[in-house]
XYZ file of C-alpha atoms in Angstrom:
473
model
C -1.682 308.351 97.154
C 0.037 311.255 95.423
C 2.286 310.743 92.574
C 5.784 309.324 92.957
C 8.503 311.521 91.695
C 12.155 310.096 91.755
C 14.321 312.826 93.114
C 17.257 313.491 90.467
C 20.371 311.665 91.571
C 24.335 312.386 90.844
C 26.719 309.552 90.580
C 26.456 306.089 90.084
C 23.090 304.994 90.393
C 21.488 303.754 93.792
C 21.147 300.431 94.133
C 18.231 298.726 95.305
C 18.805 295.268 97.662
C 16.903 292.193 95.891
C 16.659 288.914 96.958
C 18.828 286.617 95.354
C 17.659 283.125 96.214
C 16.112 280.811 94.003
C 12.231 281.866 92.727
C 10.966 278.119 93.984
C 12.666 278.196 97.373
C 11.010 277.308 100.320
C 11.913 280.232 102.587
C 13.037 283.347 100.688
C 14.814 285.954 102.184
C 12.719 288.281 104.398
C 15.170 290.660 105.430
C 16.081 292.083 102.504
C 12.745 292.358 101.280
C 12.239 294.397 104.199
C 15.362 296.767 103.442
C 14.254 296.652 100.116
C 10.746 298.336 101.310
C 12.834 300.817 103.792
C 15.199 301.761 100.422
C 12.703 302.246 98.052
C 10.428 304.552 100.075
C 13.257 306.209 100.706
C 14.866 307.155 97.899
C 11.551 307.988 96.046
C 11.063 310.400 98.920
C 12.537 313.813 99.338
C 15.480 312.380 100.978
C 16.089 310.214 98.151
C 19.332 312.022 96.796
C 20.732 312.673 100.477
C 23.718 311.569 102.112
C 24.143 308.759 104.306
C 25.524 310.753 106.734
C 22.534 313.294 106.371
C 20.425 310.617 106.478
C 21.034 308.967 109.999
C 20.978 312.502 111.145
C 17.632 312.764 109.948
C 16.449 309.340 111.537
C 18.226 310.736 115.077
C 18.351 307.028 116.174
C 21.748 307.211 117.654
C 21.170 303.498 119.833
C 20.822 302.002 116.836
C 21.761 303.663 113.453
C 25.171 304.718 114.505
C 27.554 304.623 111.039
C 27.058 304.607 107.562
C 28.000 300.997 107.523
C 24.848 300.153 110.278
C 22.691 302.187 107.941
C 23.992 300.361 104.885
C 23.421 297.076 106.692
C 19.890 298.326 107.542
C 18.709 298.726 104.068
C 20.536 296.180 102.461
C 19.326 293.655 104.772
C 22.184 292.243 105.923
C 19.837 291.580 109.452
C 17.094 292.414 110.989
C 15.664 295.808 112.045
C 13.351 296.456 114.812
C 10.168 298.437 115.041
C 11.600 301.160 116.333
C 12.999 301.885 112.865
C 10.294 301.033 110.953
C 8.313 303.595 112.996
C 10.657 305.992 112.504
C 10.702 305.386 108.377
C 6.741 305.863 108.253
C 7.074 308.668 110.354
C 9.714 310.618 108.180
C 8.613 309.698 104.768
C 4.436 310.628 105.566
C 3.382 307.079 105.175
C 0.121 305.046 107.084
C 1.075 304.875 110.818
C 1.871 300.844 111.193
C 1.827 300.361 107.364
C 5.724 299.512 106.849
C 5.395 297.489 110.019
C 1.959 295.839 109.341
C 3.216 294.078 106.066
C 6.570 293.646 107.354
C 5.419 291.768 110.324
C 3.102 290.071 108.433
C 5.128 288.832 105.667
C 7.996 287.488 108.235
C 5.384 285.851 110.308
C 4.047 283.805 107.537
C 7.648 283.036 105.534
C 10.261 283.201 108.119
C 9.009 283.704 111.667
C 12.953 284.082 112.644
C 13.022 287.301 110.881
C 10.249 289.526 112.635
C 11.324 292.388 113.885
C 12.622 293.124 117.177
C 10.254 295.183 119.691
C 10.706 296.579 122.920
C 6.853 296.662 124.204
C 6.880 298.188 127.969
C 3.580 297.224 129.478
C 2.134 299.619 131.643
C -1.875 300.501 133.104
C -1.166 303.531 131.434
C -0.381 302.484 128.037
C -3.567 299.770 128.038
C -5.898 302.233 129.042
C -4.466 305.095 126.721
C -5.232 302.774 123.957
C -8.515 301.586 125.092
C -9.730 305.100 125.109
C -8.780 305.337 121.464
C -10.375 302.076 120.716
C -13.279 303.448 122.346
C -13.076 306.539 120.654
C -13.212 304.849 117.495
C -9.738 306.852 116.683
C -7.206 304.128 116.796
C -4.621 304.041 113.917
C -3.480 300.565 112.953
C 0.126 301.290 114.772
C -2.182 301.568 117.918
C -3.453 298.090 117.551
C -0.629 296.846 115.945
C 0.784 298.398 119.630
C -1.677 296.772 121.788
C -1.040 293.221 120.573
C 2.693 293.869 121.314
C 1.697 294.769 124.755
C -0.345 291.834 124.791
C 2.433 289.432 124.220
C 5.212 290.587 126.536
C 6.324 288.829 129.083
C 4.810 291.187 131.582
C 1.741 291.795 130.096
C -1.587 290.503 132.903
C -3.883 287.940 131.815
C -6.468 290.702 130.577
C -10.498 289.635 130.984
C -12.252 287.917 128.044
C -14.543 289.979 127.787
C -12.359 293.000 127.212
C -10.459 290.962 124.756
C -13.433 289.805 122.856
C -14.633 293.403 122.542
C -11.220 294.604 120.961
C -11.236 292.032 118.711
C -14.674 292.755 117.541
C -13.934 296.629 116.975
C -10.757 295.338 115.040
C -12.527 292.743 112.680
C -15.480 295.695 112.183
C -12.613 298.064 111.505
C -10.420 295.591 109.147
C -14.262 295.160 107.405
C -14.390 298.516 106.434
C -10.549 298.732 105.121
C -8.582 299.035 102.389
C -4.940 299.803 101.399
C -2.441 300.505 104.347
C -5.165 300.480 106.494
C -6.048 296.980 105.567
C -2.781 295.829 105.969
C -1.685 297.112 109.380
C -5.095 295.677 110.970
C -5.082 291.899 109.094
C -1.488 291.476 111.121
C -2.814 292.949 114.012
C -6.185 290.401 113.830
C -3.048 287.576 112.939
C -1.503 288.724 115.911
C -4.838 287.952 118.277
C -5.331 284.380 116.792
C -1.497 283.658 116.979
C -1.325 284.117 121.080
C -2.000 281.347 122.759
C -3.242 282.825 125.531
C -5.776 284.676 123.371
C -6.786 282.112 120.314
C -9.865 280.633 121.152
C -12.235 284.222 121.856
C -10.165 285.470 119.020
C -11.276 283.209 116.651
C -14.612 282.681 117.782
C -15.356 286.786 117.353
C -13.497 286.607 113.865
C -16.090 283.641 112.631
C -18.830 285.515 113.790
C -17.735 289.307 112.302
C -16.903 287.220 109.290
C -20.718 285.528 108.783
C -22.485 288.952 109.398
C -24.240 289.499 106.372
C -22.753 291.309 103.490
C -19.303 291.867 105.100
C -16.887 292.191 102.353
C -14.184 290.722 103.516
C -15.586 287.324 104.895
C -12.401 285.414 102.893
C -9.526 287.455 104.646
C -11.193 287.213 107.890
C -11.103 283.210 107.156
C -7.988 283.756 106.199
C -6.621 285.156 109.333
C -7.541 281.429 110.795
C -4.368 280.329 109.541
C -2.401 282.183 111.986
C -4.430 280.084 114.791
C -2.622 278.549 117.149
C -5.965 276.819 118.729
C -5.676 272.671 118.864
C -7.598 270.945 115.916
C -7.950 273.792 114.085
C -6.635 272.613 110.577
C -9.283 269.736 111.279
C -11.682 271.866 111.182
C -11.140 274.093 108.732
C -10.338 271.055 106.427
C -14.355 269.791 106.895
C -15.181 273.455 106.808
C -13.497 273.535 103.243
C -15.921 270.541 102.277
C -19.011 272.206 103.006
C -17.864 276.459 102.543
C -18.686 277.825 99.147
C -17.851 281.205 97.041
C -15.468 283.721 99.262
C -16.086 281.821 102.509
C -14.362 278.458 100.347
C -11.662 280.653 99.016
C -10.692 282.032 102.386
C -10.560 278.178 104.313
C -7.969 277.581 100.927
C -5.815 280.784 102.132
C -5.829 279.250 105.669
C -4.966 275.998 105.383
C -1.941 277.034 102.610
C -1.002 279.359 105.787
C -1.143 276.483 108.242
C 0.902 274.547 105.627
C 3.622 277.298 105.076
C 4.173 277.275 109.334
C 4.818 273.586 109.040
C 1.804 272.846 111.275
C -0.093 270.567 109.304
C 0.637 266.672 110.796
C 0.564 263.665 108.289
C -2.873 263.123 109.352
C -3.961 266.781 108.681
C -2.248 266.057 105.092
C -4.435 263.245 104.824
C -7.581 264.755 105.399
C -6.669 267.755 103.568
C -5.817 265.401 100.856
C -9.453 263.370 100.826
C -10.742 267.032 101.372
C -9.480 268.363 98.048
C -10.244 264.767 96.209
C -13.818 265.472 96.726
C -14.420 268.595 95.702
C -12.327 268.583 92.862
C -15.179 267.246 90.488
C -17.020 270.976 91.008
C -16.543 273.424 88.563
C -16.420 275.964 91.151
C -14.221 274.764 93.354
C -11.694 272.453 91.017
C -8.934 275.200 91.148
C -9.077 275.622 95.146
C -8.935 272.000 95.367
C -5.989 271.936 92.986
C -4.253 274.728 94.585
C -4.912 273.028 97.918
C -3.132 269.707 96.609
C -0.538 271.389 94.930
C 0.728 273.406 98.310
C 0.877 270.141 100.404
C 2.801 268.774 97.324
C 5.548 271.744 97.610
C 6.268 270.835 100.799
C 7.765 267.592 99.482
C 10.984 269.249 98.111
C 12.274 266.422 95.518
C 8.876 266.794 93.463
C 9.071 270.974 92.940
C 11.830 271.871 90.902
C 10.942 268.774 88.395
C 7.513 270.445 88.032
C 9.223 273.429 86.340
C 7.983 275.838 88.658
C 10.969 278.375 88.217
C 10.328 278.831 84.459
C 6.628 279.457 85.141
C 7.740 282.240 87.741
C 10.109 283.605 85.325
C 7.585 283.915 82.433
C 4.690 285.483 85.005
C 1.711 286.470 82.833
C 2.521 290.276 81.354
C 5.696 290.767 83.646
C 7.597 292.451 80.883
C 5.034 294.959 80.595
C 5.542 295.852 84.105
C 8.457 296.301 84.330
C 8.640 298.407 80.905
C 6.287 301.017 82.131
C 8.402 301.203 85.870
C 11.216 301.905 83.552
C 9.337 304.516 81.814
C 8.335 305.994 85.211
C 11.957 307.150 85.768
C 12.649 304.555 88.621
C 15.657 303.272 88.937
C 16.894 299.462 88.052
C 15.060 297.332 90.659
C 15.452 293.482 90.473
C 13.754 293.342 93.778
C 10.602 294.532 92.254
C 11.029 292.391 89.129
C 10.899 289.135 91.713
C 8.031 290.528 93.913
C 5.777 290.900 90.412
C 6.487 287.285 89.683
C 5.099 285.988 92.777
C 2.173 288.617 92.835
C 1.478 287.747 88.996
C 1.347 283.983 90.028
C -0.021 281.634 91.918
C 2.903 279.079 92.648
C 2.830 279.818 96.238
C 0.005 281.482 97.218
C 0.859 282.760 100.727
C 3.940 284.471 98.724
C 1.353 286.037 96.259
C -0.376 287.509 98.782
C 2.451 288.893 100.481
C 4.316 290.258 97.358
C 0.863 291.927 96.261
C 1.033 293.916 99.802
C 5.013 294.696 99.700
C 3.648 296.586 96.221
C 0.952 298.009 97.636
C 2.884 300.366 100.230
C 5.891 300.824 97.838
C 6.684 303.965 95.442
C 5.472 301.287 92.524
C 1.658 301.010 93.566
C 0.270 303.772 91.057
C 2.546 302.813 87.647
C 1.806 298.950 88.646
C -1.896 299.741 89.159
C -2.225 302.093 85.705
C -0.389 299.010 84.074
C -2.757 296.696 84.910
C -5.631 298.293 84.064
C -4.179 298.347 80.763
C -3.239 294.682 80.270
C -7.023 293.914 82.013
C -8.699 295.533 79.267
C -6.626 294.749 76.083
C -8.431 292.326 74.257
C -5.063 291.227 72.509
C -4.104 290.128 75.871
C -3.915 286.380 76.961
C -6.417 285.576 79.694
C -3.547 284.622 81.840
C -2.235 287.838 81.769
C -5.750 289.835 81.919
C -6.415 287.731 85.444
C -3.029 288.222 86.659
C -3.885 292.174 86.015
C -7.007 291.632 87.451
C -5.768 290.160 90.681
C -3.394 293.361 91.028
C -6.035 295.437 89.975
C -8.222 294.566 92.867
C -5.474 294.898 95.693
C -3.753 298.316 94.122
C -5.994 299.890 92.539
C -6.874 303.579 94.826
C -9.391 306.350 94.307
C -7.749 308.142 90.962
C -8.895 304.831 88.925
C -12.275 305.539 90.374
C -14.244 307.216 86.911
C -11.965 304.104 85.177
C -13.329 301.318 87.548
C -16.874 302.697 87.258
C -16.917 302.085 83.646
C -15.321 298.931 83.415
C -17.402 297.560 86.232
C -20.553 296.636 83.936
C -18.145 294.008 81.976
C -19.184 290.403 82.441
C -16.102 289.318 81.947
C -12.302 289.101 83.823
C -12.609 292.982 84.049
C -15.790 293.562 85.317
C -14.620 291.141 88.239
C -11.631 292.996 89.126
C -13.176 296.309 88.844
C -16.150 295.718 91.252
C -13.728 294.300 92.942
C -11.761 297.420 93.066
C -14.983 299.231 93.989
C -15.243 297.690 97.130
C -11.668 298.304 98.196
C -12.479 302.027 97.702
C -11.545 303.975 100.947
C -14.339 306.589 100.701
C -18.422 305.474 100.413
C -19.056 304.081 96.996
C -20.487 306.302 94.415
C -21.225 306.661 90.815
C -23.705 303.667 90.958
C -27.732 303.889 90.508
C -28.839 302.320 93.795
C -31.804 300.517 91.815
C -29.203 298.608 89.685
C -31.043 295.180 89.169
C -27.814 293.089 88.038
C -26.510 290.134 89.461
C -23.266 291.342 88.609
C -23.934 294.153 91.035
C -25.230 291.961 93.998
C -21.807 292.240 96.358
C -21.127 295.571 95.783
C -24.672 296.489 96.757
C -24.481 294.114 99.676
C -21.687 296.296 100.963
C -22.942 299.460 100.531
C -25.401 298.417 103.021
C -22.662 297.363 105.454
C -21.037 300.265 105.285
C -24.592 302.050 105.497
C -24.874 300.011 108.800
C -21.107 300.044 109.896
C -19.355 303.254 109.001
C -17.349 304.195 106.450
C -13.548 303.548 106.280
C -10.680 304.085 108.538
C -8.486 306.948 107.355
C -5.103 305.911 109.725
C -3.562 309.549 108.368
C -6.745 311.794 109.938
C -6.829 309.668 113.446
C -3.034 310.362 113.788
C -3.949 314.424 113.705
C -7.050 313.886 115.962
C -4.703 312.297 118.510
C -1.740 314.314 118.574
């Protein structure tokens, strides 16, 4: 990720869209969170100081960015945009292939399933089998699977084999394994994607369980996680009595998918219940007392009397180091951007977790990741800090962090405390091999990290989305 420099401007300043509604609503607004993402890559591009006018030349998409007031409702959010466009964006501004649309669709699937983006998938022999050479090939961006589950899901598409299903979904989980950044994100929608069609649930979800409990794959939790996109009868049963018996990133990743499963609205009063007894009993472990709470408080938001008496807007508006932030994005020469000021008090918290997770990923493929990463490096090793705020830093740490904190994360990874945590953490989220780190290191602290170098010993070493888009072209 190079360095973000914010092209010099004339005029009145460039606003950014934000979204306005209130920080403890139930369904905040996903489109302009998505124009937001469109705007700010944009103007922290090399087209950042050009005209509207210029700019719709540039994007050549007569059909459907016709006027400067269609472009202005584009990225202000005033509606929805279709893939098409967000193609177009990464395309123009050098991004991921499928990264604007991986977190996009994502992000609208989980908060506002109203909102995703409009697609115009034309199924075809041709188009199935040009991506199953590439899956084959082992050269597949995340746009190409983000493609195929499109394909998938249209009304034309043939009721494919199992087999051949199963097999893609095995090369995708094995691929997602051995992810990180905008790589990550494009193939945990397109693995949401799999579970969410009905007609594909079951032999998705049975492959994801079993990618997941290979040995020393380091992301068993998100893989979990990507059960709460199931569509599959009895499934928040299950994961519910799963819960009671998972432990360590297994336990957190049945929490992620049952919040999911909450957030859709999918969880019956019996579900509740059980979820309820579920959380009761596993409260009284130290290790799992904050999942349990977390899990509680979730099915309590969806009770809307009980939420804003519980303060929760004041504890979003006072997220742990936020000022900080938002000081050193000022610093950066980026222009006023309430938008991101609301994102980093979801990502900093845990209020709604499903919303932390998504706000964390809008960051990640924004002009911000870099100064927000730097930043909370900083807070996660200032021992003036509160340990709110160090964890907070920690969490963002983990997801944002990218190879130029690698010498940084090396260092800090031998702490036994919040940073060492975040920083192996880190480690493993690295897109290259990891390196730097005696092989013989007998530490317990060590233990996951070393696990995964032997996956990736065994599996491969990371997707780059930017190379397999030159191999292909």
């Amino acid at each position: 990720m190079s360095e973000v420099v914010w092209p010099a401007q004339r005029g009145a300043p460039r606003k950014l869209p934000w979204d306005t509604t209130a920080l403890d609503t139930e369904r905040p607004n996903t489109y302009v969170r998505v124009a937001w993402l469109l705007r700010a890559n944009r103007l922290a591009s090399e087209y950042g100081a050009v005209t509207a006018a210029r700019w719709r030349k540039v994007l050549d998409l007569p059909e459907e960015v016709n006027s400067d007031p269609t472009l202005s409702r584009l990225e202000s959010g005033r509606g929805p945009v279709s893939t098409t466009i967000l193609n177009r964006y990464e395309s123009l501004l050098g991004m991921h292939p499928g990264t604007l649309r991986g977190v996009t669709d994502a992000m609208c699937r989980a908060l506002d399933p109203a909102s995703l983006p409009s697609r115009q998938a034309t199924v075809t022999p041709y188009s199935i089998d040009v991506l199953d050479e590439r899956i084959a090939a082992g050269v597949a961006t995340g746009a190409d699977w983000l493609t195929l589950t499109d394909l998938l899901a249209s009304p034309g598409a043939d009721h494919l084999p199992g087999r051949v299903v199963e097999e893609w979904v095995a090369a995708l989980a094995f691929e997602f394994s051995r992810s990180s950044g905008e790589e990550y994100a494009t193939r945990l929608e397109a693995l949401c994607a799999f579970v969410a069609s009905p007609r594909y649930t079951h032999r998705a979800e049975r492959v994801i369980r079993e990618v997941a409990d290979l040995p020393g794959n380091p992301h068993v939790a998100e893989l979990y996680d990507v059960l709460g996109d199931s569509v599959r009868p009895g499934i928040v049963e299950d994961l519910t009595r799963e819960f009671v018996r998972s432990s360590g990133r297994r336990l957190w990743g049945m929490t992620l998918a049952l919040t999911c499963h909450m957030g859709y609205g999918s969880v019956s009063p019996q579900d509740e219940a059980l979820i309820r007894r579920a959380a009761k009993q596993r409260a009284s472990e130290p290790a799992c007392a904050e999942l349990a709470r977390q899990l509680v408080h979730a099915l309590d938001l969806r009770h809307r009397e009980p939420v804003r008496e519980r303060g929760l807007d004041g504890h979003l508006r006072n997220a742990p180091g936020l000022r900080t932030y938002l000081d050193a994005v000022r610093e950066s020469g980026a222009p006023e951007d309430q938008m991101l000021q609301r994102l980093l008090q979801e990502a900093l918290t845990t209020v709604f977790l499903e919303r932390t997770h998504h706000s964390q990923m809008l960051i990640l493929v924004s002009p911000y990741r870099r100064v927000i990463a730097d930043t909370a490096l900083d807070i996660m090793t200032a021992p003036q800090r509160t340990e709110a705020e160090r964890r907070a830093a920690g969490r963002l740490v983990g997801t944002l962090a990218d190879e130029t904190h690698h010498a940084r994360l090396i260092s800090l990874a031998y702490d036994s405390g919040v940073a060492g945590v975040a920083a192996r953490r880190a480690l493993l989220n690295q897109r290259t091999r990891p390196s730097g780190i005696p092989d013989g290191l007998d530490d317990g602290r060590w233990n996951g990290h070393s696990v995964a170098r032997g996956w990736w010993r065994e599996h491969g070493i990371r997707p780059d989305d930017l190379e397999r888009a030159r191999q292909v072209q």
